[in-house]
PDB file of C-alpha atoms and ligand atoms in Angstrom:
ATOM      1  CA  MET A1360     107.549  34.134  89.217  1.00 64.00           C
ATOM      2  CA  ALA A1361     105.277  32.791  86.506  1.00 76.00           C
ATOM      3  CA  ASP A1362     101.514  32.716  86.973  1.00 91.00           C
ATOM      4  CA  PRO A1363     100.313  29.419  88.428  1.00 97.00           C
ATOM      5  CA  PHE A1364      98.933  26.897  85.978  1.00 98.00           C
ATOM      6  CA  THR A1365      95.222  26.677  86.811  1.00 98.00           C
ATOM      7  CA  GLY A1366      92.507  24.495  85.381  1.00 98.00           C
ATOM      8  CA  GLY A1367      89.947  21.788  86.058  1.00 98.00           C
ATOM      9  CA  CYS A1368      87.320  19.515  84.595  1.00 98.00           C
ATOM     10  CA  ALA A1369      84.663  20.425  82.036  1.00 98.00           C
ATOM     11  CA  CYS A1370      81.894  21.131  84.590  1.00 98.00           C
ATOM     12  CA  GLY A1371      84.126  23.020  87.030  1.00 98.00           C
ATOM     13  CA  ALA A1372      83.692  20.685  90.044  1.00 98.00           C
ATOM     14  CA  ILE A1373      87.416  19.810  90.073  1.00 98.00           C
ATOM     15  CA  ARG A1374      89.886  22.687  90.169  1.00 98.00           C
ATOM     16  CA  TYR A1375      93.667  22.693  90.431  1.00 98.00           C
ATOM     17  CA  SER A1376      96.448  25.232  90.795  1.00 98.00           C
ATOM     18  CA  ILE A1377     100.106  24.463  90.161  1.00 98.00           C
ATOM     19  CA  THR A1378     103.130  26.624  90.863  1.00 96.00           C
ATOM     20  CA  GLY A1379     106.310  26.047  88.914  1.00 92.00           C
ATOM     21  CA  THR A1380     106.902  25.224  85.283  1.00 95.00           C
ATOM     22  CA  PRO A1381     106.343  21.934  83.455  1.00 97.00           C
ATOM     23  CA  VAL A1382     109.222  19.449  83.625  1.00 96.00           C
ATOM     24  CA  PHE A1383     107.866  17.540  80.621  1.00 97.00           C
ATOM     25  CA  ALA A1384     105.243  18.181  77.936  1.00 98.00           C
ATOM     26  CA  ASN A1385     104.211  15.463  75.514  1.00 98.00           C
ATOM     27  CA  ASP A1386     101.652  14.350  73.001  1.00 98.00           C
ATOM     28  CA  CYS A1387     101.177  10.665  73.816  1.00 96.00           C
ATOM     29  CA  GLN A1388      99.822   8.209  71.250  1.00 96.00           C
ATOM     30  CA  CYS A1389      99.776   5.145  73.536  1.00 93.00           C
ATOM     31  CA  LEU A1390      96.729   2.895  73.463  1.00 92.00           C
ATOM     32  CA  ASP A1391      95.659   4.017  76.938  1.00 91.00           C
ATOM     33  CA  CYS A1392      95.592   7.664  75.896  1.00 93.00           C
ATOM     34  CA  GLN A1393      93.654   6.714  72.779  1.00 95.00           C
ATOM     35  CA  LYS A1394      91.011   4.764  74.704  1.00 92.00           C
ATOM     36  CA  GLU A1395      90.641   7.380  77.379  1.00 90.00           C
ATOM     37  CA  SER A1396      90.508  10.390  75.071  1.00 92.00           C
ATOM     38  CA  GLY A1397      88.403   8.727  72.389  1.00 94.00           C
ATOM     39  CA  THR A1398      90.826   9.976  69.752  1.00 96.00           C
ATOM     40  CA  GLY A1399      94.423   9.484  68.619  1.00 98.00           C
ATOM     41  CA  HIS A1400      96.475  10.905  71.481  1.00 98.00           C
ATOM     42  CA  GLY A1401      96.540  12.672  74.829  1.00 97.00           C
ATOM     43  CA  SER A1402      98.375  15.945  75.479  1.00 98.00           C
ATOM     44  CA  HIS A1403     100.060  16.196  78.870  1.00 98.00           C
ATOM     45  CA  LEU A1404     102.015  18.632  81.035  1.00 98.00           C
ATOM     46  CA  THR A1405     103.992  17.126  83.905  1.00 98.00           C
ATOM     47  CA  PHE A1406     104.899  19.088  87.039  1.00 98.00           C
ATOM     48  CA  ALA A1407     106.578  18.503  90.389  1.00 97.00           C
ATOM     49  CA  ARG A1408     103.793  17.381  92.719  1.00 96.00           C
ATOM     50  CA  ASP A1409     104.798  19.614  95.625  1.00 95.00           C
ATOM     51  CA  GLY A1410     103.453  22.686  93.809  1.00 93.00           C
ATOM     52  CA  VAL A1411      99.993  21.214  93.287  1.00 98.00           C
ATOM     53  CA  THR A1412      96.682  21.882  95.038  1.00 98.00           C
ATOM     54  CA  VAL A1413      93.435  20.171  93.964  1.00 98.00           C
ATOM     55  CA  SER A1414      89.870  20.832  95.099  1.00 98.00           C
ATOM     56  CA  GLY A1415      86.598  19.044  94.377  1.00 98.00           C
ATOM     57  CA  GLU A1416      85.525  15.417  94.312  1.00 97.00           C
ATOM     58  CA  VAL A1417      87.725  13.208  92.133  1.00 98.00           C
ATOM     59  CA  SER A1418      87.216   9.656  90.871  1.00 98.00           C
ATOM     60  CA  PHE A1419      90.256   7.454  90.293  1.00 97.00           C
ATOM     61  CA  TRP A1420      91.098   4.589  87.987  1.00 95.00           C
ATOM     62  CA  ALA A1421      94.378   2.801  88.665  1.00 95.00           C
ATOM     63  CA  MET A1422      95.591   0.782  85.717  1.00 91.00           C
ATOM     64  CA  THR A1423      98.744  -0.919  84.503  1.00 90.00           C
ATOM     65  CA  ALA A1424     100.438   1.119  81.798  1.00 81.00           C
ATOM     66  CA  ASP A1425     102.262  -0.144  78.714  1.00 73.00           C
ATOM     67  CA  SER A1426     105.494   0.265  80.697  1.00 75.00           C
ATOM     68  CA  GLY A1427     104.209  -2.078  83.438  1.00 82.00           C
ATOM     69  CA  ASN A1428     103.922   0.794  85.939  1.00 86.00           C
ATOM     70  CA  THR A1429     100.724   1.652  87.767  1.00 93.00           C
ATOM     71  CA  LYS A1430      99.197   4.818  86.448  1.00 93.00           C
ATOM     72  CA  THR A1431      96.255   6.417  88.284  1.00 96.00           C
ATOM     73  CA  ARG A1432      93.925   8.425  86.118  1.00 95.00           C
ATOM     74  CA  ALA A1433      91.842  11.063  87.877  1.00 97.00           C
ATOM     75  CA  PHE A1434      88.573  12.218  86.372  1.00 97.00           C
ATOM     76  CA  CYS A1435      85.387  14.011  87.313  1.00 98.00           C
ATOM     77  CA  PRO A1436      82.518  11.776  88.526  1.00 98.00           C
ATOM     78  CA  THR A1437      79.993  14.273  87.130  1.00 98.00           C
ATOM     79  CA  CYS A1438      81.261  15.299  83.689  1.00 98.00           C
ATOM     80  CA  GLY A1439      83.760  12.468  83.138  1.00 96.00           C
ATOM     81  CA  ALA A1440      86.526  14.777  81.948  1.00 96.00           C
ATOM     82  CA  PRO A1441      90.043  13.361  82.468  1.00 96.00           C
ATOM     83  CA  VAL A1442      91.986  15.901  84.535  1.00 97.00           C
ATOM     84  CA  TYR A1443      95.240  14.466  85.833  1.00 98.00           C
ATOM     85  CA  MET A1444      97.420  11.389  86.305  1.00 97.00           C
ATOM     86  CA  THR A1445      99.844  10.189  88.941  1.00 97.00           C
ATOM     87  CA  PHE A1446     102.345   7.334  88.799  1.00 94.00           C
ATOM     88  CA  ALA A1447     103.116   4.781  91.554  1.00 94.00           C
ATOM     89  CA  ALA A1448     106.762   4.535  90.472  1.00 93.00           C
ATOM     90  CA  MET A1449     107.201   8.340  90.257  1.00 94.00           C
ATOM     91  CA  PRO A1450     105.214   9.768  93.203  1.00 95.00           C
ATOM     92  CA  ASP A1451     106.819  13.202  92.885  1.00 97.00           C
ATOM     93  CA  LEU A1452     105.190  13.860  89.507  1.00 97.00           C
ATOM     94  CA  PHE A1453     101.743  15.193  88.634  1.00 98.00           C
ATOM     95  CA  THR A1454     100.501  15.231  85.040  1.00 98.00           C
ATOM     96  CA  VAL A1455      97.576  17.326  83.786  1.00 98.00           C
ATOM     97  CA  ARG A1456      95.746  17.321  80.451  1.00 98.00           C
ATOM     98  CA  ALA A1457      96.545  20.232  78.176  1.00 98.00           C
ATOM     99  CA  ALA A1458      92.919  21.139  77.525  1.00 97.00           C
ATOM    100  CA  SER A1459      92.089  21.050  81.248  1.00 98.00           C
ATOM    101  CA  LEU A1460      94.113  24.263  81.623  1.00 98.00           C
ATOM    102  CA  ASP A1461      92.210  27.522  81.859  1.00 98.00           C
ATOM    103  CA  ASP A1462      94.609  28.698  79.160  1.00 98.00           C
ATOM    104  CA  PRO A1463      95.510  25.711  76.956  1.00 98.00           C
ATOM    105  CA  SER A1464      97.723  27.967  74.809  1.00 98.00           C
ATOM    106  CA  ARG A1465     100.327  27.585  77.570  1.00 97.00           C
ATOM    107  CA  TYR A1466     100.887  23.969  76.475  1.00 98.00           C
ATOM    108  CA  ARG A1467     104.121  23.649  74.476  1.00 97.00           C
ATOM    109  CA  PRO A1468     104.653  20.017  73.469  1.00 97.00           C
ATOM    110  CA  GLN A1469     108.316  18.955  73.466  1.00 97.00           C
ATOM    111  CA  VAL A1470     108.047  15.399  72.165  1.00 97.00           C
ATOM    112  CA  VAL A1471     105.667  12.765  70.832  1.00 98.00           C
ATOM    113  CA  THR A1472     105.629   9.544  72.874  1.00 96.00           C
ATOM    114  CA  TYR A1473     104.472   6.045  71.897  1.00 95.00           C
ATOM    115  CA  HIS A1474     104.532   7.098  68.253  1.00 96.00           C
ATOM    116  CA  SER A1475     104.720   3.369  67.393  1.00 96.00           C
ATOM    117  CA  ARG A1476     101.024   3.175  68.366  1.00 96.00           C
ATOM    118  CA  ALA A1477      99.931   6.071  66.135  1.00 97.00           C
ATOM    119  CA  TRP A1478      97.196   5.809  63.540  1.00 97.00           C
ATOM    120  CA  ALA A1479      97.716   7.272  60.075  1.00 97.00           C
ATOM    121  CA  TRP A1480      94.907   9.774  60.664  1.00 98.00           C
ATOM    122  CA  ASP A1481      96.351  11.221  63.868  1.00 97.00           C
ATOM    123  CA  HIS A1482      98.673  13.953  62.632  1.00 96.00           C
ATOM    124  CA  LEU A1483     100.923  15.747  65.097  1.00 96.00           C
ATOM    125  CA  ASP A1484     103.612  18.397  64.677  1.00 95.00           C
ATOM    126  CA  ARG A1485     106.247  16.821  62.424  1.00 94.00           C
ATOM    127  CA  ASN A1486     108.921  19.087  63.911  1.00 96.00           C
ATOM    128  CA  LEU A1487     108.666  17.366  67.297  1.00 97.00           C
ATOM    129  CA  PRO A1488     111.008  14.480  68.126  1.00 96.00           C
ATOM    130  CA  ALA A1489     108.911  11.303  68.060  1.00 96.00           C
ATOM    131  CA  PHE A1490     109.770   8.273  70.196  1.00 96.00           C
ATOM    132  CA  ASP A1491     108.473   4.743  69.666  1.00 94.00           C
ATOM    133  CA  ARG A1492     107.874   4.559  73.431  1.00 91.00           C
ATOM    134  CA  MET A1493     109.181   7.010  76.039  1.00 88.00           C
ATOM    135  CA  PRO A1494     112.397   9.003  75.497  1.00 86.00           C
ATOM    136  CA  PRO A1495     115.410   7.291  77.065  1.00 80.00           C
ATOM    137  CA  GLY A1496     116.346   8.457  80.567  1.00 63.00           C
TER     138      GLY A1496
HETATM  139 ZN1   ZN B 998      83.409  17.914  86.064  1.00 76.08          ZN
HETATM  140 ZN1   ZN B 999      99.728   7.750  76.687  1.00 76.08          ZN
END
């Protein structure tokens, strides 16, 4: 069995541990990811929620995504680092930020999402399939 994926926020108050392997890994260029990251995209690993444990105090911001679904963004009240996201329409999923991992080299992006929102200065791996929104299905 693979090592759990462990990580947390920048100051260490929030910690998580996830067993299992990512079901999806994407660089997302949607406007929400831009605003929240302060740059051109967010990098995300999505897991099955039943393998997840989280410790520490978390602040939440529930917002309506581009897709119309409610997305809840979880961040640290002390350092402000975005750590994970959950989705009202997909309660079995748990998405963490690539750089919140203790070992971010484990992130292997599969696709670029919301490429239609990209800025010319935000260059991602040209070998990745890029979708205007989310991949179909
Ligand atoms: Zn923190
Ligand atoms: Zn996004």
